[in-house]
Short mmCIF file of N, CA and C in Angstrom, two decimals:
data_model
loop_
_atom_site.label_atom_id
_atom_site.label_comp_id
_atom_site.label_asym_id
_atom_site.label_seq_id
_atom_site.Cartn_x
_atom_site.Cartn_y
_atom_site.Cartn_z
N UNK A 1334 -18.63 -66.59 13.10
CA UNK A 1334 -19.47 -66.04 12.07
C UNK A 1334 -19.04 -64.61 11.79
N UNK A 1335 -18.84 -64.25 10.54
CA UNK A 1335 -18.50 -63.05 10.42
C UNK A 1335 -19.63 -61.97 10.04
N UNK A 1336 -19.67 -60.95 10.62
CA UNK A 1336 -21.37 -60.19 10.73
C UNK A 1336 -21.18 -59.79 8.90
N UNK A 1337 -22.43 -59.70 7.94
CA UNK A 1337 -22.10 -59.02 6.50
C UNK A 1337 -22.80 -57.53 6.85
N UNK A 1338 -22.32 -56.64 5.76
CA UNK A 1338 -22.44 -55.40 5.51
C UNK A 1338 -23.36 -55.27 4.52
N UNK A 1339 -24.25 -55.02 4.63
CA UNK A 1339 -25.29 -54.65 3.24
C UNK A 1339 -24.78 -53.71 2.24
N UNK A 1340 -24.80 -53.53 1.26
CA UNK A 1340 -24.04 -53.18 -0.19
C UNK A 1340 -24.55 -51.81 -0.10
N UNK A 1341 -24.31 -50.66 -0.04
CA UNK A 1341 -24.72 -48.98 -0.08
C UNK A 1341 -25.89 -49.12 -1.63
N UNK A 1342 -26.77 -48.41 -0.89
CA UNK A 1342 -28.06 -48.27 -2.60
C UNK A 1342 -27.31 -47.74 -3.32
N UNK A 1343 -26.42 -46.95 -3.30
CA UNK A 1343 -25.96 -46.25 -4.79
C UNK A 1343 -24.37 -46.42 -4.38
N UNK A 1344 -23.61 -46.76 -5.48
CA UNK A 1344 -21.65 -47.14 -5.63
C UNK A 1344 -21.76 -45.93 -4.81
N UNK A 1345 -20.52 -45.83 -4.39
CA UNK A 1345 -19.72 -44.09 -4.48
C UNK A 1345 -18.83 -44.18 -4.68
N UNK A 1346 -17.92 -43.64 -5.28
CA UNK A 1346 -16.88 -43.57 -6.14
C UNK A 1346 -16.04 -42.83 -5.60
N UNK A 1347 -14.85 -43.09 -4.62
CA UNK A 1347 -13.72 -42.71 -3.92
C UNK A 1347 -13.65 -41.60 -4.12
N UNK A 1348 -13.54 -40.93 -5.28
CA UNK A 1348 -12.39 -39.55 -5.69
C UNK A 1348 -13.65 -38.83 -6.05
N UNK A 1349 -15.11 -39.02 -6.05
CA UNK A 1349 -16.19 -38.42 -6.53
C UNK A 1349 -16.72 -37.79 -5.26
N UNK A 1350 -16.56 -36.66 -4.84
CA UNK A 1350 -17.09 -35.57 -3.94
C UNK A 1350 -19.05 -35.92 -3.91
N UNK A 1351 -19.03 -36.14 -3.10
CA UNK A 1351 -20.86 -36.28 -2.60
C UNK A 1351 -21.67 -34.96 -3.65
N UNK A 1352 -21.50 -34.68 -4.47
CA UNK A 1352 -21.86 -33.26 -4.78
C UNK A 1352 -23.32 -33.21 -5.28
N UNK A 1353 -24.35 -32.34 -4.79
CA UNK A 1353 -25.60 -32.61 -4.59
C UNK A 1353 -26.36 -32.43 -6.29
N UNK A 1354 -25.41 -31.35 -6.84
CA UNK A 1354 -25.68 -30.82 -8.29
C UNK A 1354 -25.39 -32.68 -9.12
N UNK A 1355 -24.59 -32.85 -8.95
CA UNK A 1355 -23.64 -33.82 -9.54
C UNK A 1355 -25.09 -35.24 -9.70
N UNK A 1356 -25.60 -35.06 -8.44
CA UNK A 1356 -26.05 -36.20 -8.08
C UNK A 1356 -27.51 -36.50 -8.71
N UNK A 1357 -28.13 -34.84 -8.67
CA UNK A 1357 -29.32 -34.37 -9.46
C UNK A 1357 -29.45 -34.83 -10.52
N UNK A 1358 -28.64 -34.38 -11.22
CA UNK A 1358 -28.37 -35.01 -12.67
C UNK A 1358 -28.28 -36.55 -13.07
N UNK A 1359 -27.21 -37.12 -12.39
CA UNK A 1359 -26.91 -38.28 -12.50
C UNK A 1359 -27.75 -39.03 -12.15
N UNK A 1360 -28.56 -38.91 -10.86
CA UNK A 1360 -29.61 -39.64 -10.25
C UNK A 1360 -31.06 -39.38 -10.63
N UNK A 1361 -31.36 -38.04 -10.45
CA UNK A 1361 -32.84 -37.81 -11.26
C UNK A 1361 -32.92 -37.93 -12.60
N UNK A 1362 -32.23 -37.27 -13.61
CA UNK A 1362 -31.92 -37.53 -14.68
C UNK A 1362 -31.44 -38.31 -15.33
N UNK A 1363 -30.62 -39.38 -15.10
CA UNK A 1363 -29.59 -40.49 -15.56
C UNK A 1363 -28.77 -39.62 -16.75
N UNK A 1364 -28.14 -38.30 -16.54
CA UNK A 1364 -27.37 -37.68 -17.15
C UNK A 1364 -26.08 -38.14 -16.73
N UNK A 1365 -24.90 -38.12 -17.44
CA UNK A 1365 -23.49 -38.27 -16.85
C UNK A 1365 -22.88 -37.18 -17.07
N UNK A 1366 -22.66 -37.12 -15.79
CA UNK A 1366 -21.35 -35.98 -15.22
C UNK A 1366 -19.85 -36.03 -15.46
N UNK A 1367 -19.17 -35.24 -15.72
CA UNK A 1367 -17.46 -35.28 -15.63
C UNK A 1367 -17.25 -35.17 -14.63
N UNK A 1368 -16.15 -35.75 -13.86
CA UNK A 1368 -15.42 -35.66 -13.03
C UNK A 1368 -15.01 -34.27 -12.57
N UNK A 1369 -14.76 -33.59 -11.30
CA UNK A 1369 -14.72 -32.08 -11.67
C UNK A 1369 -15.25 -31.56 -10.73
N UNK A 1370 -14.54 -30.24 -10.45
CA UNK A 1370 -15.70 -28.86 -10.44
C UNK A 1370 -15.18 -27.70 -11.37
N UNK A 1371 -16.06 -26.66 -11.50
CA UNK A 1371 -17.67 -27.26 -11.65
C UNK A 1371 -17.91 -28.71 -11.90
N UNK A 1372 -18.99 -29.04 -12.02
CA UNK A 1372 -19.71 -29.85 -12.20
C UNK A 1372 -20.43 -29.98 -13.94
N UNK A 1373 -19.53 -30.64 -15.26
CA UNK A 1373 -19.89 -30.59 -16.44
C UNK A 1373 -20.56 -31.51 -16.73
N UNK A 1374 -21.61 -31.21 -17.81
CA UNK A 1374 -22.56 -32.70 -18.43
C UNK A 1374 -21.80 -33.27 -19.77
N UNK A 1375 -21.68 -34.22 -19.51
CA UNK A 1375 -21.29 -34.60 -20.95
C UNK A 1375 -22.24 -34.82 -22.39
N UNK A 1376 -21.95 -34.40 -23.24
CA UNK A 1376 -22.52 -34.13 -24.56
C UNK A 1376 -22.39 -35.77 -25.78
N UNK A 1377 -22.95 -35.88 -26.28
CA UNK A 1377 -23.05 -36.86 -27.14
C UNK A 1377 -24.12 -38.56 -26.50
N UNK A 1378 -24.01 -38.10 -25.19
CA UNK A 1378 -24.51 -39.77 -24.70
C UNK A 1378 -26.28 -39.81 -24.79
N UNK A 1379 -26.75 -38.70 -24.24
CA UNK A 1379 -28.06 -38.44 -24.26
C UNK A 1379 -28.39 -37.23 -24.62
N UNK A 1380 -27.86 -36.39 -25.13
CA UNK A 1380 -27.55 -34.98 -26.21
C UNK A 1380 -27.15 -34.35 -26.68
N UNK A 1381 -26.74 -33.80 -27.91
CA UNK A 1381 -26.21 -32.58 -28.01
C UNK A 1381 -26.91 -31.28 -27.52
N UNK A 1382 -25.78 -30.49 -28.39
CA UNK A 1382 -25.93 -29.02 -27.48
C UNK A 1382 -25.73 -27.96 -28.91
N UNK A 1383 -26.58 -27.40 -29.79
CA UNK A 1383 -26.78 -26.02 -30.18
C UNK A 1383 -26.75 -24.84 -29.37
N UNK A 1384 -25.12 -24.49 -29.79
CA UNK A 1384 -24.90 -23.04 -29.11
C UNK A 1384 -25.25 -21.69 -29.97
N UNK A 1385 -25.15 -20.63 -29.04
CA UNK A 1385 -26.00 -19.61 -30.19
C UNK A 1385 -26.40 -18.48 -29.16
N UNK A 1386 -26.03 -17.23 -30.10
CA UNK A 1386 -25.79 -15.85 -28.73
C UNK A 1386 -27.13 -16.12 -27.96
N UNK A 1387 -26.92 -15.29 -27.29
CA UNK A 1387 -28.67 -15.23 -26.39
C UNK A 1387 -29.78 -14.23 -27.49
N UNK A 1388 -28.57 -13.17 -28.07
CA UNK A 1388 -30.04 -12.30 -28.12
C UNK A 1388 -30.59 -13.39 -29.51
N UNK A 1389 -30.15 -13.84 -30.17
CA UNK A 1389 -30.45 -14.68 -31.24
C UNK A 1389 -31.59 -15.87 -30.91
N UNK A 1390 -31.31 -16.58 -29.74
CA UNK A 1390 -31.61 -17.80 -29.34
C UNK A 1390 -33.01 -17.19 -28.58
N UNK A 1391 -33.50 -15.96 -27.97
CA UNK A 1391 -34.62 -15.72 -27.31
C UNK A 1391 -35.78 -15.61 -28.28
N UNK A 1392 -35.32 -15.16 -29.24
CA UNK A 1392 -36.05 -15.24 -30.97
C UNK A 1392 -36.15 -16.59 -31.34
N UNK A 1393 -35.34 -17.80 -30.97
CA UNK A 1393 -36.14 -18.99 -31.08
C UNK A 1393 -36.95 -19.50 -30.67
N UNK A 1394 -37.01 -19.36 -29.33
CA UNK A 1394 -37.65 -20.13 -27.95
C UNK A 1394 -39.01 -20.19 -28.48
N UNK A 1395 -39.77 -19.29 -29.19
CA UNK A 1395 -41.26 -19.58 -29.12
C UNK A 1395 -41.02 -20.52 -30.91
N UNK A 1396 -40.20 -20.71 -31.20
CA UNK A 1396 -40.31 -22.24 -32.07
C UNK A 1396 -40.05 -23.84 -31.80
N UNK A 1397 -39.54 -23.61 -30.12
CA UNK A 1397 -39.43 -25.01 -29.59
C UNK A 1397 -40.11 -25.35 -28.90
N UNK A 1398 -40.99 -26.71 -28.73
CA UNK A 1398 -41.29 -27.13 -27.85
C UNK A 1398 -41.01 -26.88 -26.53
N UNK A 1399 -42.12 -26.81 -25.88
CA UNK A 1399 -41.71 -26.23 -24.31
C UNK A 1399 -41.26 -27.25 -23.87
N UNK A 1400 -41.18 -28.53 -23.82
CA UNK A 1400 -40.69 -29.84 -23.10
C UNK A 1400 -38.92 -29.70 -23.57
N UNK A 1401 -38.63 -28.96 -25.01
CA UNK A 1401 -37.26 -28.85 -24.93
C UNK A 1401 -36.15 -28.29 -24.03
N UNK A 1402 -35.63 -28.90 -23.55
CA UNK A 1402 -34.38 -27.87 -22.72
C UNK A 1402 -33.87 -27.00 -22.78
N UNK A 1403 -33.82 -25.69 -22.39
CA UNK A 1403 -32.73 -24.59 -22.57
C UNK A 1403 -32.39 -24.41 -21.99
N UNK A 1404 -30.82 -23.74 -21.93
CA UNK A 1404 -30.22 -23.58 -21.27
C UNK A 1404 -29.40 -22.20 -21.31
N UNK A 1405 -29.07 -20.97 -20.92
CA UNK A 1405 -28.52 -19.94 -20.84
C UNK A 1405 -27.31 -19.70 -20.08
N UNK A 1406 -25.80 -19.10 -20.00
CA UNK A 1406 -24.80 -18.86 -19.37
C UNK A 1406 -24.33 -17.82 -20.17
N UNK A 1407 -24.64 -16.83 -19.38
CA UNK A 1407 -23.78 -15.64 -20.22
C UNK A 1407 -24.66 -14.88 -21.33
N UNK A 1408 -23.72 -14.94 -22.35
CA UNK A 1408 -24.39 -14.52 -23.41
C UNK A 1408 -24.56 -15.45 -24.38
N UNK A 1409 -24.31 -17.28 -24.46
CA UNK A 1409 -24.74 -18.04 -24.67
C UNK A 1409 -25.58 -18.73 -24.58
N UNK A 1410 -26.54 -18.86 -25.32
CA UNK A 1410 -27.83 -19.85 -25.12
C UNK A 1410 -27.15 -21.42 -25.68
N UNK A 1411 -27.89 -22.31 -24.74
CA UNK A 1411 -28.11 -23.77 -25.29
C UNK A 1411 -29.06 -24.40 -25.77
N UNK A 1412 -29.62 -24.88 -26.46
CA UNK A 1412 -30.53 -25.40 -27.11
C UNK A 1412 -30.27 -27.36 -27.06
N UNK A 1413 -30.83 -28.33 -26.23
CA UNK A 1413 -30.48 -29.94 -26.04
C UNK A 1413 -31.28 -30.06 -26.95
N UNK A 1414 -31.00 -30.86 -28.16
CA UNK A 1414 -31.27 -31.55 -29.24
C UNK A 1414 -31.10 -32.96 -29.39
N UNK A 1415 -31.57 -34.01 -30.42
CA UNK A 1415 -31.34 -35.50 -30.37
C UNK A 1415 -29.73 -35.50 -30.28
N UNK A 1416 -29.15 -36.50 -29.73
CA UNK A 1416 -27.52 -37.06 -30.08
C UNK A 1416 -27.76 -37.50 -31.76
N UNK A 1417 -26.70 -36.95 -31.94
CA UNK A 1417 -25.82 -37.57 -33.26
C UNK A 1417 -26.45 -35.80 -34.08
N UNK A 1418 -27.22 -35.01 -33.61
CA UNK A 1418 -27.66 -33.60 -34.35
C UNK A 1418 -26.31 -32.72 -34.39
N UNK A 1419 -25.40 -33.14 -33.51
CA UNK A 1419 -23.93 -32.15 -33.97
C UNK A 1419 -23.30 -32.15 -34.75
N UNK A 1420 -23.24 -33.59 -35.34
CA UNK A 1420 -22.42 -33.98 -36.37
C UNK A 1420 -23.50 -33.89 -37.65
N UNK A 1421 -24.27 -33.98 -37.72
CA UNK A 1421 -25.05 -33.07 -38.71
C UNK A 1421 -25.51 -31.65 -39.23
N UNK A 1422 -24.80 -30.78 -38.51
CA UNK A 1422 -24.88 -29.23 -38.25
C UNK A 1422 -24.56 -28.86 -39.33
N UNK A 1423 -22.86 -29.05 -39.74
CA UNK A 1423 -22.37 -28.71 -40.81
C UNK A 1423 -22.93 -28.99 -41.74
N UNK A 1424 -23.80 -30.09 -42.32
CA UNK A 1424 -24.17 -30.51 -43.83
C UNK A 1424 -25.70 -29.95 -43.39
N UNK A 1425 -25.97 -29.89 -42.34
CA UNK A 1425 -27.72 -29.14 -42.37
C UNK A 1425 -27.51 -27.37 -43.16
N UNK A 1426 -26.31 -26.43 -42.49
CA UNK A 1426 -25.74 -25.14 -42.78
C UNK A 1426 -25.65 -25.38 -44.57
N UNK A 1427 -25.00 -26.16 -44.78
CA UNK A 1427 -24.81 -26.05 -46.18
C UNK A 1427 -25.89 -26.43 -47.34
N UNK A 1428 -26.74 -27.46 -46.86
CA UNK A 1428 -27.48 -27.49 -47.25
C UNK A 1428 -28.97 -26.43 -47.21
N UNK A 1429 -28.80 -26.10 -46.28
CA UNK A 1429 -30.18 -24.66 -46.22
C UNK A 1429 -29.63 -23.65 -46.85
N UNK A 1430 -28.41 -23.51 -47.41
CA UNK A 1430 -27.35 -22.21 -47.80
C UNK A 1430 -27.15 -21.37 -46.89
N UNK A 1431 -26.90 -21.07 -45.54
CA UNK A 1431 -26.45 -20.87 -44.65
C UNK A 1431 -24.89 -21.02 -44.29
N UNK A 1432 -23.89 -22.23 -44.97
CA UNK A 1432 -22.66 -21.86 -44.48
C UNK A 1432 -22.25 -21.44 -43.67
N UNK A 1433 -21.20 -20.39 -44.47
CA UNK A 1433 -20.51 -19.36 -43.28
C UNK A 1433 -21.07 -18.45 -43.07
N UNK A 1434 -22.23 -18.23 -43.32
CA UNK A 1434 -23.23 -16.81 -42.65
C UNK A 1434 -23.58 -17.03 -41.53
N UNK A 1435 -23.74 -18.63 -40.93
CA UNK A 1435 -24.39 -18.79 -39.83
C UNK A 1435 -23.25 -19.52 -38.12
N UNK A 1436 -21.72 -18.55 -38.52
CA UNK A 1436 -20.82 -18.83 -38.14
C UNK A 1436 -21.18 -18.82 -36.28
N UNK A 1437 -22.24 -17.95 -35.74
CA UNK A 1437 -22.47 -17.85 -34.80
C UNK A 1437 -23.02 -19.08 -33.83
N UNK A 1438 -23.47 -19.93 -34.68
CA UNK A 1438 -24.40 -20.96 -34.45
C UNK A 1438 -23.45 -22.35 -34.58
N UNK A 1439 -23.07 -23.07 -33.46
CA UNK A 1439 -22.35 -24.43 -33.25
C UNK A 1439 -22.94 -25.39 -32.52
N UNK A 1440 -22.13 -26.64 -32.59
CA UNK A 1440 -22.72 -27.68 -31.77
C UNK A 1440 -21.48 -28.28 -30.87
N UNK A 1441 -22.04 -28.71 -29.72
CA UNK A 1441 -21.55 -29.94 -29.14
C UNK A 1441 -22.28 -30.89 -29.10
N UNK A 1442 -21.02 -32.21 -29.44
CA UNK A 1442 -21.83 -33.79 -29.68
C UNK A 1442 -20.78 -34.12 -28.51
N UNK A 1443 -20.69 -35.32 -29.37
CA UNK A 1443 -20.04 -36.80 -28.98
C UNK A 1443 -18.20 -36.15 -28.46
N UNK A 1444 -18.34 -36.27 -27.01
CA UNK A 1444 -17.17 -36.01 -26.19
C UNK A 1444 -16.64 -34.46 -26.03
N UNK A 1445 -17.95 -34.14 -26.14
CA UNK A 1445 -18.25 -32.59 -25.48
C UNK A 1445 -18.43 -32.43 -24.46
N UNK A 1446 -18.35 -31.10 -23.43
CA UNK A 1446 -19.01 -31.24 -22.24
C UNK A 1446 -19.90 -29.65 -22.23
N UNK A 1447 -20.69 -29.48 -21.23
CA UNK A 1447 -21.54 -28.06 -20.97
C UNK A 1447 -21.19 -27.88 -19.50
N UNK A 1448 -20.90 -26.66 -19.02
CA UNK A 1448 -21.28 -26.45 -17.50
C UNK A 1448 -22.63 -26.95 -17.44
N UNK A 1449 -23.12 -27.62 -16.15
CA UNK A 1449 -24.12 -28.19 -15.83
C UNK A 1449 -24.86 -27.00 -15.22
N UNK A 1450 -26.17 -26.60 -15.90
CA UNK A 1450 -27.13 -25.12 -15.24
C UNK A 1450 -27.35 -25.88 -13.62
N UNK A 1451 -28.03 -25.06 -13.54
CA UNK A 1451 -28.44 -25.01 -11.46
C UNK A 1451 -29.26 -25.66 -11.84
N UNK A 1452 -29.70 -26.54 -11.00
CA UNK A 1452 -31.33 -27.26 -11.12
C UNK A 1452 -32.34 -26.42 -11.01
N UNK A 1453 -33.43 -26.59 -11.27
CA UNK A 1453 -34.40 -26.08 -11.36
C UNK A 1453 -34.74 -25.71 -9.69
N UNK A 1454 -34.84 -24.31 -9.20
CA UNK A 1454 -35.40 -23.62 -7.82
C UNK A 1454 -34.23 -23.50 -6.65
N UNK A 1455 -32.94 -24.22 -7.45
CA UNK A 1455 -31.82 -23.84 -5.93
C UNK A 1455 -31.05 -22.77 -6.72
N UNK A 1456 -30.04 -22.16 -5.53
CA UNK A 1456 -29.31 -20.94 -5.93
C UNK A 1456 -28.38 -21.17 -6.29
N UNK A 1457 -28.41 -20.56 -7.31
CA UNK A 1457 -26.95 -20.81 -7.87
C UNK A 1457 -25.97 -19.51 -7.94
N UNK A 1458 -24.46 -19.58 -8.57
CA UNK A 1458 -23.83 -18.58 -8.24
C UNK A 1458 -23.88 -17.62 -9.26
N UNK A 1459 -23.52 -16.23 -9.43
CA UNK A 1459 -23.58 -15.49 -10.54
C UNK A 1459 -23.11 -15.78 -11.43
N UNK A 1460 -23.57 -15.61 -13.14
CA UNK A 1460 -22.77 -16.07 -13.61
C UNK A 1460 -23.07 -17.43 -14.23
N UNK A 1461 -23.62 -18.42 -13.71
CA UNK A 1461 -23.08 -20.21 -13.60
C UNK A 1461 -24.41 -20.14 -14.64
N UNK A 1462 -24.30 -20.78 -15.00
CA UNK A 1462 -25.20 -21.40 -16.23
C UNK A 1462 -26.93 -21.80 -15.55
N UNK A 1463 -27.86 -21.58 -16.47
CA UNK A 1463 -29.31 -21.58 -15.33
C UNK A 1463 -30.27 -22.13 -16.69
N UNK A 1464 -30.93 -23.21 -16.34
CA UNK A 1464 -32.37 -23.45 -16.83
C UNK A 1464 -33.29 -22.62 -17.21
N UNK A 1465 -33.44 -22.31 -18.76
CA UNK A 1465 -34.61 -21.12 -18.51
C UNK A 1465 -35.79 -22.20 -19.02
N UNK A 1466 -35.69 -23.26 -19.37
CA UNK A 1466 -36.97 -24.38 -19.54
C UNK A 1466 -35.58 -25.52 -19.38
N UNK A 1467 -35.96 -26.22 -18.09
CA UNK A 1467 -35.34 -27.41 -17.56
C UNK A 1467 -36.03 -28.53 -17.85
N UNK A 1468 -35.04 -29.25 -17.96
CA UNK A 1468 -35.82 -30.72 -17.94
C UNK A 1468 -36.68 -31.14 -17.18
N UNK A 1469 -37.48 -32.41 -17.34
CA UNK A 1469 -38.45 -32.86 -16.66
C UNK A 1469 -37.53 -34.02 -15.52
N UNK A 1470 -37.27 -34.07 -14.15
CA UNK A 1470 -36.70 -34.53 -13.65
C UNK A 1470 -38.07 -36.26 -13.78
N UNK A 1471 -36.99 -37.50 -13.96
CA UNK A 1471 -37.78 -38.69 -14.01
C UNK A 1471 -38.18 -39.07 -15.52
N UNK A 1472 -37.64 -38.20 -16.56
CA UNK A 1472 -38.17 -38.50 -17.59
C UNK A 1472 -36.86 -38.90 -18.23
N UNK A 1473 -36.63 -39.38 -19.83
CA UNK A 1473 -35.77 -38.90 -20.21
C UNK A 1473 -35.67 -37.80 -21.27
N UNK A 1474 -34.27 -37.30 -21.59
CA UNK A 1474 -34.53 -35.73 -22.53
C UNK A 1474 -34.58 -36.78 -23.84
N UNK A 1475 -34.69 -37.65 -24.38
CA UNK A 1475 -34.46 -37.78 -25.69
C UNK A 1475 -35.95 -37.30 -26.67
N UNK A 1476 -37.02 -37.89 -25.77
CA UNK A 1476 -38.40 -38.34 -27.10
C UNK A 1476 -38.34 -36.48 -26.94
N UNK A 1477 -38.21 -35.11 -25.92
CA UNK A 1477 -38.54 -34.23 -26.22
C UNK A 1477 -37.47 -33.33 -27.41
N UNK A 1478 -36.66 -33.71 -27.76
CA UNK A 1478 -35.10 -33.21 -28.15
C UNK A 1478 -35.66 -33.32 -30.13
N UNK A 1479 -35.76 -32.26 -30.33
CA UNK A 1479 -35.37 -31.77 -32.15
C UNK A 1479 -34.46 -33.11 -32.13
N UNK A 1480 -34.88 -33.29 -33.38
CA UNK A 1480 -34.06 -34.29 -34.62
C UNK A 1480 -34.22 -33.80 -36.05
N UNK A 1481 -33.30 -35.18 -36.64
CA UNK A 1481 -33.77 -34.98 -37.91
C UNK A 1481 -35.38 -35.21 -38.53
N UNK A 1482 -35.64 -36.59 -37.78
CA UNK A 1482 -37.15 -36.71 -37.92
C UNK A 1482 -37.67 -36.05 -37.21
N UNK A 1483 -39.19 -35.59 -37.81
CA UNK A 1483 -39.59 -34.84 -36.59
C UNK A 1483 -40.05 -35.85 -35.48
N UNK A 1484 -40.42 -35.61 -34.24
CA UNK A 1484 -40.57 -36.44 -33.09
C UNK A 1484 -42.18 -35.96 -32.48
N UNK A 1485 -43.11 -36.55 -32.49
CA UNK A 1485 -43.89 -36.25 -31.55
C UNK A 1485 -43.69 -35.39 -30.26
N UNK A 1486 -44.12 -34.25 -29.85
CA UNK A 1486 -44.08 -33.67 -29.04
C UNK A 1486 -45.73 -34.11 -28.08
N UNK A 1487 -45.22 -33.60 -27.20
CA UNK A 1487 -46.25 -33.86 -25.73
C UNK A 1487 -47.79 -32.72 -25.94
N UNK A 1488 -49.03 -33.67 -25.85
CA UNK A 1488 -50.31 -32.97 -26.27
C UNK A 1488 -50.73 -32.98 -27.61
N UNK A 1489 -50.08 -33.86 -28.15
CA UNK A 1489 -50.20 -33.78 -29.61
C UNK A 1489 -50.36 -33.17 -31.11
N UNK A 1490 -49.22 -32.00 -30.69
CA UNK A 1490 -47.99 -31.60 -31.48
C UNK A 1490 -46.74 -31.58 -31.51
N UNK A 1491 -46.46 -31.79 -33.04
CA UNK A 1491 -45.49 -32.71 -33.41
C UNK A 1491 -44.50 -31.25 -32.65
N UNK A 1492 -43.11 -32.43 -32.31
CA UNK A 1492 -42.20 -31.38 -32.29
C UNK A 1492 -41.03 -30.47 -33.62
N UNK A 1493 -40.57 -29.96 -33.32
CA UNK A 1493 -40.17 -29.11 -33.80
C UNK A 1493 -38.76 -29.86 -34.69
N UNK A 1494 -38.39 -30.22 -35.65
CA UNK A 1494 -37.43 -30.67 -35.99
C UNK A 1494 -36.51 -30.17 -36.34
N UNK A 1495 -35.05 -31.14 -36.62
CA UNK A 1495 -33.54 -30.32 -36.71
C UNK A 1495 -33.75 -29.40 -37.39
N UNK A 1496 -33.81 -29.72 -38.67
CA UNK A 1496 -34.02 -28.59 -40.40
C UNK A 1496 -34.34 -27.56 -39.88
N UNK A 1497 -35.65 -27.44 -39.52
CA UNK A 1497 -36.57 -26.14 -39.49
C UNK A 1497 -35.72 -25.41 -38.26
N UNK A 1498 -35.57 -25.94 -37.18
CA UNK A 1498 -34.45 -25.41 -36.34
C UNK A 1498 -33.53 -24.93 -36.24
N UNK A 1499 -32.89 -25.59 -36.78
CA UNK A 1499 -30.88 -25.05 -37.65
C UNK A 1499 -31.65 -23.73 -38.82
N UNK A 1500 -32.32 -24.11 -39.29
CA UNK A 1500 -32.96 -23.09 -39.82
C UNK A 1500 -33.47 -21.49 -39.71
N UNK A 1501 -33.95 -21.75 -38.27
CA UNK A 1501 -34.45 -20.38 -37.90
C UNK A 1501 -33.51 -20.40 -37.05
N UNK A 1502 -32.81 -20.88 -36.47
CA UNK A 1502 -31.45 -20.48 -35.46
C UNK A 1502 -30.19 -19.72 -36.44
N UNK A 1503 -30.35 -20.31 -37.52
CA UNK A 1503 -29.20 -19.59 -38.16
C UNK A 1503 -29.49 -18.12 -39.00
N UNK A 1504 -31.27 -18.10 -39.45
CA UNK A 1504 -31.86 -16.68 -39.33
C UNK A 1504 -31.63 -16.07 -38.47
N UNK A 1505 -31.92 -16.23 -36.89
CA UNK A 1505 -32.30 -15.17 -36.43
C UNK A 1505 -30.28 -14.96 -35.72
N UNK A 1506 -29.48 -15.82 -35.77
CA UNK A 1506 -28.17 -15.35 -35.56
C UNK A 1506 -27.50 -14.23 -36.51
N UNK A 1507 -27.95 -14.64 -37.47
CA UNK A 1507 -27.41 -13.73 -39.02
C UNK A 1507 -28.11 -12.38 -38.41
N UNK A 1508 -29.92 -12.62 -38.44
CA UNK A 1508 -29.67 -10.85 -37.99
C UNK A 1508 -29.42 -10.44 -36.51
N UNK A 1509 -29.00 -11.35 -35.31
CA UNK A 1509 -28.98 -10.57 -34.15
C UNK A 1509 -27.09 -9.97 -34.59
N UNK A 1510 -26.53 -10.55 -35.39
CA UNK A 1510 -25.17 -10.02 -36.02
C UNK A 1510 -25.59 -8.62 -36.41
N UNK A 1511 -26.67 -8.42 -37.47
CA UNK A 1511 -26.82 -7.38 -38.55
C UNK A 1511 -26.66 -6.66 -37.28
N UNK A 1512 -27.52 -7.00 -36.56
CA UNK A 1512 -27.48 -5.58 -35.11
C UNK A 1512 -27.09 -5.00 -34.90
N UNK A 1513 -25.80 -6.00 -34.34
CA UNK A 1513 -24.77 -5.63 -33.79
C UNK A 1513 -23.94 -4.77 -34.30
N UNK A 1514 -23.76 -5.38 -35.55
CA UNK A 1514 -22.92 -4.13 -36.67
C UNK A 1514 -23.51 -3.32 -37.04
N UNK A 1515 -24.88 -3.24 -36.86
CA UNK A 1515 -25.72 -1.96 -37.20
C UNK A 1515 -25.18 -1.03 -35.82
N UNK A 1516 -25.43 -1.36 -34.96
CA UNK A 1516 -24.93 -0.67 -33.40
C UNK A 1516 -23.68 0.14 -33.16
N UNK A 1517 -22.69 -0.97 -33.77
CA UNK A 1517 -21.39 -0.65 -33.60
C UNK A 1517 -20.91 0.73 -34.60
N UNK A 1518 -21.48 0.40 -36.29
CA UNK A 1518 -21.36 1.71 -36.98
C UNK A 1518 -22.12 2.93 -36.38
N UNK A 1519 -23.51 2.69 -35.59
CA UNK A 1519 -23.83 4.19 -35.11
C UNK A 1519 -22.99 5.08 -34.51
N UNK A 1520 -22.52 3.58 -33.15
CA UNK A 1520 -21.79 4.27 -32.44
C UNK A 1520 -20.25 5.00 -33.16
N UNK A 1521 -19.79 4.72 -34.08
CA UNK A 1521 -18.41 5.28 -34.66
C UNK A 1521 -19.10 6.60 -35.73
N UNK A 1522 -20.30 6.93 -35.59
CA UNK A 1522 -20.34 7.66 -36.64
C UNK A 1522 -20.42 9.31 -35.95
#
């Protein structure tokens, strides 16, 4: 008789490092990870990603839903939105008349990736990308994520939709610019 081996609760994947960040995601979240370190999320499967300076993007935050994700690294803010909202960016810009005024403001979709922020309460390294409103671990990010339609938000208000979003994201980028060039001429004068 040959003794059997009971099947491991979760695959593991030879060349995939045990990595606890990696696993957070993938396992609490059902997010998918790239292969890698760092440790990247991939973009397009369960969100895009509205990028956009910080000082611009802190001037949004009180227009999104708190259940929305943000995300900060640097002097980049992230903003997780519905999938398929990247490839609508460009014709949302042109259509609000925004264009090339709102050059500051991009997306990642479909076969994008993000550094993956620290989870919510462990340490992370300087620098590395951080949750400033994280996901709800056990849920998924889609019903909270801007779209084109608007989406019910949690408590019963509606959430915040793409338009009006791309909207005031590409206001308040245009003037955290004016700023800047307001700043920069003081300083040369």
């Amino acid at each position: 008789m040959v003794p059997t081996v009971p099947p491991p609760s979760r695959p593991v994947h030879p060349s995939r490092p045990a990595d606890p960040v990696r696993r957070w995601y993938e396992h609490e979240l059902g997010w998918a990870a790239a292969d890698g370190t760092p440790v990247q999320l991939l973009t397009g499967l369960r969100f895009d990603v509205l990028e956009l300076p910080a000082d611009a993007g802190h001037a949004v935050l009180g227009r999104l839903s708190p259940q929305c994700p943000v995300a900060l690294q640097g002097p980049v803010m992230r903003l997780l939105v519905a999938t398929g909202s990247a490839e609508e960016l460009p014709g949302l810009l042109d259509w609000l008349e925004w264009g090339a005024l709102a050059r500051d403001l991009t997306a990642i979709g479909a076969g994008g990736r993000i550094d993956a922020p620290t989870p919510p309460g462990w340490r992370g390294s300087p620098g590395a990308a951080r949750w400033l409103r994280p996901p709800e671990s056990g849920c998924a990010a889609e019903p909270a994520l801007p779209a084109l339609a608007s989406l019910g938000g949690g408590g019963g208000a509606p959430a915040l939709d793409l338009v009006r979003l791309v909207d005031a994201a590409a206001t308040e980028c245009h003037r955290a610019r004016l700023r800047r060039l307001s700043a920069q001429a003081l300083a040369f004068s």
